Every structure is written in C-alpha cells, then in structure tokens.
Amino acid sequence: DLAATVNGVRITAVGTVASLTALLDGGAVPIKLQGGVGRSTFEFAGDAGIIPPVADGHLGADLSDMAAIATLAGTSAPELPQGFGRSNISVEGDVNWTEDRRLRLTSAALVLDDNRLTGDLLLTTAGERPNLTGTIRADQLVFFADEGAKKAAQGGGSGKKDGAAKPQGWSKESIDVSGLGAMDAAVRLNVGLLDLAGARVGPVEMTLSNDRARSVFDIANMAAYGGVVTGQFVVNGRSGLSIGGDLSASGLAMQPLLKDVAEYERLIGTGALSLRFLGAGNTMDAIMSGLSGDGSFAFTDGALIGLDLAGMLRSLDLNYVGEGQKTIFDRITASYTIEKGVLANDDLKLSGPLVSAAGAGKVAIGKRQLDYRVVPTALAKADGSGGVSVPLLITGPWHDPDFKLDLAALAKEKLGVDEEALKAELEKQKKKAEKRAKKKAAKELGVDPASGENLEDAAKRKLQDEALKGLGKLFGGD
C-alpha cells in the first residue's frame, strides 16, 4: 500500500505480489496492482518485473487528468482538440511491456472524449518522442464537434431574407493542435462514420502518419455525400497551423456537402472535382483568408436555386431572382485558381434545356463574397447560335447575393457604345421626348409659348387673357 507526492502530484498504489524475493531478484512474477496519479487511475493484472521493467497482462487506465501525469513527468500537458482527448482519455486491453521500452496493446479499446476506437497498437517510447503504429477501427469518430455546433447555431446558409440568423463568417476561435507533437504515429484507420466539424463522411479507409506534429492523412477510399473521395490531407502543427490537401472526388451530392462545409445551399447536383489547397493560420478565418491552390469541377443534372436565368432573359426582369426560382442545368464545368483566399475563374460553362451560360469572376472565400459575371443565352438554335443574351452581375455575400443586369455592357457589345456614350444618348432621347410632349400639350391647350417662355407660363398667360375677355364682355366692353 503506497502513497507519495512527487512534484506536487498525489500518487497511490495498492497491490499484491506473488513472490517479493523473486521480484527483487529480477524475475517476472504474478502481480495485481491498482493506483492513481492525481485523478487518473489504473489497474493491472498479470506478470511483471522491475529489473528490468517488464509486464505482460491486462491493463485498464483512465488518463483524463493529463495535467497531473504531465507534471509527474516534469512537462506540461498538451492542449488537445475536441475529439482527441480534451476531457476524457481511457484505455483498456492486453498489454506487453518489454525491456526495450516497447508497449504492445492487443484487443485494445481507446476512448478519446466521445470517440471509441479499437485495434492492435505498438507504442515505442525509446526515441525522442513516443511512436505509435498499428491498426485502429471505429464505428464513428467526431472531431471538432464544438466547431460544428457553432456553425449550426449560426443558422446555416439559407439565403432567406426572413430575419433568420445569418452566417457571421468563418470562426475566429483559436485552433490549438499542439497535442500533435505529443507522439509520432503511423496508423491505419478504418472508420464507419467520420464527422469533422459537422462534415460527415464514411466509411473511410486511410493511413495516418504523424511526424513531429505534422499529420498526413492518405485517403485510400472515403465515401462522402453519395460519392467517393481519394487523395491526401495534411495538418501541420510544427510552427503555428497550416492545412493542405490534394483531393479528387466523384459522385458528390453538392447541396448537403456545401451546406456542411460552407453554409451554402444554392447548388443542387452531382459533382466531380479536383482540388489542391494550402492555408495557414491559427483560426479558420485566417486559414480561409490566406488559402491558395487550384482545381476544377463538373456538376451534372442539377439546379441553381434562387435564380431563373431563362425567365429573366425573356422579360429582362430581376423578379426572376429569389425564393421559388431556379435554373435547371444539364452540366456546369469550370477550372479555377486560389490566391490569398480568393478563387478566380474565367471558363465557367453551363448548359441546360432552356438556357446556356458562360461565366467569369471571383469568389472571396475568406470574406465569403461573390463578384461574378454570367452571360446567359436563352432560346438559342439547335447548333448553339443565336438566342438572347444579357450579362448578369452577381455580387455580395454568398448566402444572400445581389443580382443586376449589366445593360451598359450589353449596349457596348451590341451597339458599340461605351457607358458614357450610352448615358449621353439616353439623355438626348429624354430631351427629345420631353420636347415632343411639350408640343403635344401646347397643341391640346391651344397655346403658343413666346420666345423664352415655358409651357406653364404660356398656359397661365392664355388663362389670364381669356379671363380678361370674359370680364370685358360681362361689363359691356369690347
């Protein structure tokens, strides 16, 4: 029965040893042991020795008081993200500890917050940092759940002007991944469902490699939103935080994907895409504002919600923008580059049963703003020629953008006049119309304005003359 205080940490242990003499002579003997370090507890039953330290048996441990364990070891506890053991860490399984400081766990169960993982693991502690290898399986893993809850509390991205909560931008909550430096790892993961801040994918087959706080997820196969994703995703915590990846995907249901990832719900369809990206910063806002990369996408058999391009072109009326409106498309394709958080594209093509379109512009991912120009064509011939085209400007926040017909650009393109010339011509036509209206009114009123006299004064003068004539007749005058 042992009790001690080391570095201010309370340590307790209660155990039985089958043969103390054999244990002191360096042999492994049957042992049962229970104890605690701060609020953390452990228990072991099996064979163990102290010279050299070895063990072979069954281990159960609750390691939630990482602060006490770290203090005992003379270090500081890592700040673990949600899902990685921020509030709860426990482990149970068959353990084998060898004199070369290798800990093997078989039939192991590891609990990290609400995540439960099982597998066979080997932890080597002889190097600069512990190194974990093996295979891990889980029915469900949830990471950064508080971030996902925050997005849900912001009200999603419906784009409705009904007083509902609107997205407030990317989170500026600090992301601490210093815990990634606690150990190196090369682990194969098989997960039924993976939830990353509300983005849900699975089943997942991947390999996690962590080397000096740089984690690389090599995705062999990941089912996501009805499709499949492959590629590589990197979280680098060596100096601050950076996130990057090189991903390919096909068969994705775009509306639920964009809703979970970017709070955007205006695109329905099936998507295939490629994406290379890199972002750095200690908050999601900083990462998205500094994002760089490139890629391409193709969407098929879907609709753009909140915009009826064909109806708008037929009437030149922006009332075809808003709730209840949509544009059906067969295919949308585009390539893009990303620099300093701004996505730029100049080759968007849309084809549909009633309308086709070409587009170019920018999407400020960091600020969640649109500055895009689309030139839709409706009622085109079978060969794609002819039809009615009017440029459309889409600007403003992506959850509630503004739409405006670019009539000035249309005049320049069709009539060969620029915006200033168009304004001058409109003013000229306005004056001509006013002059015609005055002549018509003068004729109907029977007045002839004198030089420098406006129509109103001429009408008053005529009324006065008519009144004087009437008074003259009344009093017998001429």
Short mmCIF file of N, CA, C and O in Angstrom, two decimals, residues 217-263:
data_model
loop_
_atom_site.label_atom_id
_atom_site.label_comp_id
_atom_site.label_asym_id
_atom_site.label_seq_id
_atom_site.Cartn_x
_atom_site.Cartn_y
_atom_site.Cartn_z
N PHE A 217 -2.91 12.51 -43.79
CA PHE A 217 -3.97 11.52 -43.96
C PHE A 217 -3.97 11.09 -45.43
O PHE A 217 -4.38 11.86 -46.30
N ASP A 218 -3.50 9.87 -45.69
CA ASP A 218 -3.55 9.32 -47.05
C ASP A 218 -4.86 8.55 -47.19
O ASP A 218 -5.04 7.50 -46.57
N ILE A 219 -5.75 9.09 -48.02
CA ILE A 219 -7.10 8.53 -48.13
C ILE A 219 -7.13 7.54 -49.28
O ILE A 219 -7.06 7.91 -50.46
N ALA A 220 -7.25 6.27 -48.93
CA ALA A 220 -7.37 5.24 -49.96
C ALA A 220 -8.78 5.20 -50.52
O ALA A 220 -8.98 5.04 -51.72
N ASN A 221 -9.76 5.37 -49.66
CA ASN A 221 -11.16 5.34 -50.08
C ASN A 221 -12.00 6.00 -49.01
O ASN A 221 -11.90 5.65 -47.83
N MET A 222 -12.81 6.97 -49.40
CA MET A 222 -13.69 7.63 -48.45
C MET A 222 -15.02 7.92 -49.11
O MET A 222 -15.10 8.70 -50.07
N ALA A 223 -16.07 7.28 -48.63
CA ALA A 223 -17.41 7.58 -49.13
C ALA A 223 -17.87 8.90 -48.52
O ALA A 223 -17.74 9.12 -47.32
N ALA A 224 -18.39 9.78 -49.38
CA ALA A 224 -18.78 11.11 -48.90
C ALA A 224 -19.94 11.64 -49.73
O ALA A 224 -19.82 11.76 -50.95
N TYR A 225 -21.04 11.94 -49.09
CA TYR A 225 -22.18 12.60 -49.72
C TYR A 225 -22.59 11.91 -51.03
O TYR A 225 -22.80 12.55 -52.05
N GLY A 226 -22.66 10.59 -50.96
CA GLY A 226 -23.08 9.81 -52.10
C GLY A 226 -21.99 9.51 -53.10
O GLY A 226 -22.22 8.78 -54.07
N GLY A 227 -20.78 10.04 -52.90
CA GLY A 227 -19.69 9.83 -53.83
C GLY A 227 -18.46 9.25 -53.16
O GLY A 227 -18.53 8.70 -52.05
N VAL A 228 -17.31 9.40 -53.81
CA VAL A 228 -16.06 8.83 -53.32
C VAL A 228 -14.97 9.89 -53.40
O VAL A 228 -14.86 10.62 -54.39
N VAL A 229 -14.15 9.96 -52.34
CA VAL A 229 -13.04 10.91 -52.27
C VAL A 229 -11.74 10.13 -52.06
O VAL A 229 -11.69 9.20 -51.25
N THR A 230 -10.71 10.51 -52.80
CA THR A 230 -9.37 9.94 -52.60
C THR A 230 -8.36 11.09 -52.58
O THR A 230 -8.64 12.20 -53.04
N GLY A 231 -7.17 10.82 -52.05
CA GLY A 231 -6.13 11.84 -52.05
C GLY A 231 -5.44 11.96 -50.71
O GLY A 231 -5.37 11.00 -49.93
N GLN A 232 -4.96 13.15 -50.43
CA GLN A 232 -4.15 13.38 -49.23
C GLN A 232 -4.58 14.68 -48.56
O GLN A 232 -4.85 15.68 -49.22
N PHE A 233 -4.62 14.64 -47.23
CA PHE A 233 -4.98 15.81 -46.42
C PHE A 233 -3.92 15.96 -45.33
O PHE A 233 -3.54 14.98 -44.68
N VAL A 234 -3.41 17.19 -45.14
CA VAL A 234 -2.29 17.42 -44.23
C VAL A 234 -2.65 18.47 -43.19
O VAL A 234 -3.19 19.53 -43.53
N VAL A 235 -2.35 18.19 -41.93
CA VAL A 235 -2.47 19.15 -40.84
C VAL A 235 -1.07 19.31 -40.24
O VAL A 235 -0.54 18.37 -39.65
N ASN A 236 -0.48 20.48 -40.39
CA ASN A 236 0.90 20.73 -39.96
C ASN A 236 0.89 21.68 -38.77
O ASN A 236 0.54 22.85 -38.91
N GLY A 237 1.29 21.17 -37.60
CA GLY A 237 1.33 22.00 -36.40
C GLY A 237 2.74 22.30 -35.93
O GLY A 237 2.94 22.64 -34.76
N ARG A 238 3.73 22.18 -36.80
CA ARG A 238 5.12 22.40 -36.38
C ARG A 238 5.40 23.85 -36.01
O ARG A 238 6.12 24.13 -35.06
N SER A 239 4.87 24.76 -36.77
CA SER A 239 5.06 26.19 -36.49
C SER A 239 3.73 26.88 -36.75
O SER A 239 3.41 27.24 -37.87
N GLY A 240 2.93 27.05 -35.72
CA GLY A 240 1.57 27.50 -35.93
C GLY A 240 0.75 26.37 -36.50
O GLY A 240 0.93 25.21 -36.16
N LEU A 241 -0.15 26.69 -37.43
CA LEU A 241 -1.02 25.68 -38.03
C LEU A 241 -1.18 25.96 -39.51
O LEU A 241 -1.42 27.09 -39.92
N SER A 242 -1.01 24.93 -40.32
CA SER A 242 -1.34 25.01 -41.74
C SER A 242 -2.09 23.75 -42.13
O SER A 242 -1.88 22.68 -41.55
N ILE A 243 -2.98 23.90 -43.10
CA ILE A 243 -3.80 22.80 -43.58
C ILE A 243 -3.72 22.77 -45.10
O ILE A 243 -3.85 23.81 -45.76
N GLY A 244 -3.49 21.60 -45.66
CA GLY A 244 -3.40 21.47 -47.11
C GLY A 244 -3.93 20.15 -47.58
O GLY A 244 -4.24 19.26 -46.78
N GLY A 245 -4.02 20.00 -48.90
CA GLY A 245 -4.51 18.75 -49.43
C GLY A 245 -4.43 18.69 -50.93
O GLY A 245 -4.25 19.70 -51.62
N ASP A 246 -4.56 17.48 -51.44
CA ASP A 246 -4.63 17.21 -52.87
C ASP A 246 -5.68 16.12 -53.03
O ASP A 246 -5.42 14.94 -52.82
N LEU A 247 -6.90 16.52 -53.37
CA LEU A 247 -8.05 15.62 -53.31
C LEU A 247 -8.74 15.51 -54.66
O LEU A 247 -8.78 16.47 -55.44
N SER A 248 -9.32 14.34 -54.90
CA SER A 248 -10.16 14.12 -56.06
C SER A 248 -11.45 13.46 -55.58
O SER A 248 -11.43 12.65 -54.65
N ALA A 249 -12.55 13.83 -56.22
CA ALA A 249 -13.84 13.30 -55.78
C ALA A 249 -14.76 13.13 -56.98
O ALA A 249 -14.63 13.84 -57.98
N SER A 250 -15.69 12.21 -56.86
CA SER A 250 -16.69 11.99 -57.91
C SER A 250 -17.99 11.56 -57.26
O SER A 250 -18.01 10.99 -56.17
N GLY A 251 -19.10 11.88 -57.94
CA GLY A 251 -20.41 11.45 -57.47
C GLY A 251 -20.91 12.13 -56.22
O GLY A 251 -21.76 11.59 -55.52
N LEU A 252 -20.44 13.35 -55.92
CA LEU A 252 -20.80 14.03 -54.68
C LEU A 252 -22.16 14.73 -54.82
O LEU A 252 -22.42 15.41 -55.81
N ALA A 253 -23.02 14.59 -53.81
CA ALA A 253 -24.25 15.37 -53.73
C ALA A 253 -23.89 16.75 -53.21
O ALA A 253 -23.56 16.93 -52.04
N MET A 254 -23.94 17.77 -54.09
CA MET A 254 -23.33 19.05 -53.78
C MET A 254 -24.08 19.87 -52.73
O MET A 254 -23.46 20.55 -51.92
N GLN A 255 -25.40 19.83 -52.71
CA GLN A 255 -26.11 20.69 -51.76
C GLN A 255 -25.80 20.34 -50.31
O GLN A 255 -25.43 21.22 -49.52
N PRO A 256 -25.92 19.07 -49.88
CA PRO A 256 -25.57 18.78 -48.48
C PRO A 256 -24.09 18.98 -48.18
O PRO A 256 -23.73 19.39 -47.08
N LEU A 257 -23.21 18.73 -49.16
CA LEU A 257 -21.78 18.95 -48.95
C LEU A 257 -21.49 20.43 -48.71
O LEU A 257 -20.82 20.80 -47.73
N LEU A 258 -21.99 21.31 -49.59
CA LEU A 258 -21.72 22.73 -49.45
C LEU A 258 -22.41 23.31 -48.22
O LEU A 258 -21.91 24.25 -47.61
N LYS A 259 -23.54 22.75 -47.84
CA LYS A 259 -24.21 23.22 -46.63
C LYS A 259 -23.35 22.94 -45.40
O LYS A 259 -23.19 23.80 -44.52
N ASP A 260 -22.76 21.74 -45.32
CA ASP A 260 -21.95 21.38 -44.15
C ASP A 260 -20.60 22.10 -44.15
O ASP A 260 -20.11 22.50 -43.09
N VAL A 261 -20.00 22.28 -45.32
CA VAL A 261 -18.65 22.83 -45.39
C VAL A 261 -18.64 24.35 -45.42
O VAL A 261 -17.82 25.00 -44.76
N ALA A 262 -19.56 24.95 -46.19
CA ALA A 262 -19.51 26.40 -46.42
C ALA A 262 -20.83 27.10 -46.14
O ALA A 262 -20.96 28.29 -46.46
N GLU A 263 -21.82 26.42 -45.57
CA GLU A 263 -23.11 27.03 -45.25
C GLU A 263 -23.75 27.62 -46.50
O GLU A 263 -24.33 28.70 -46.47
#
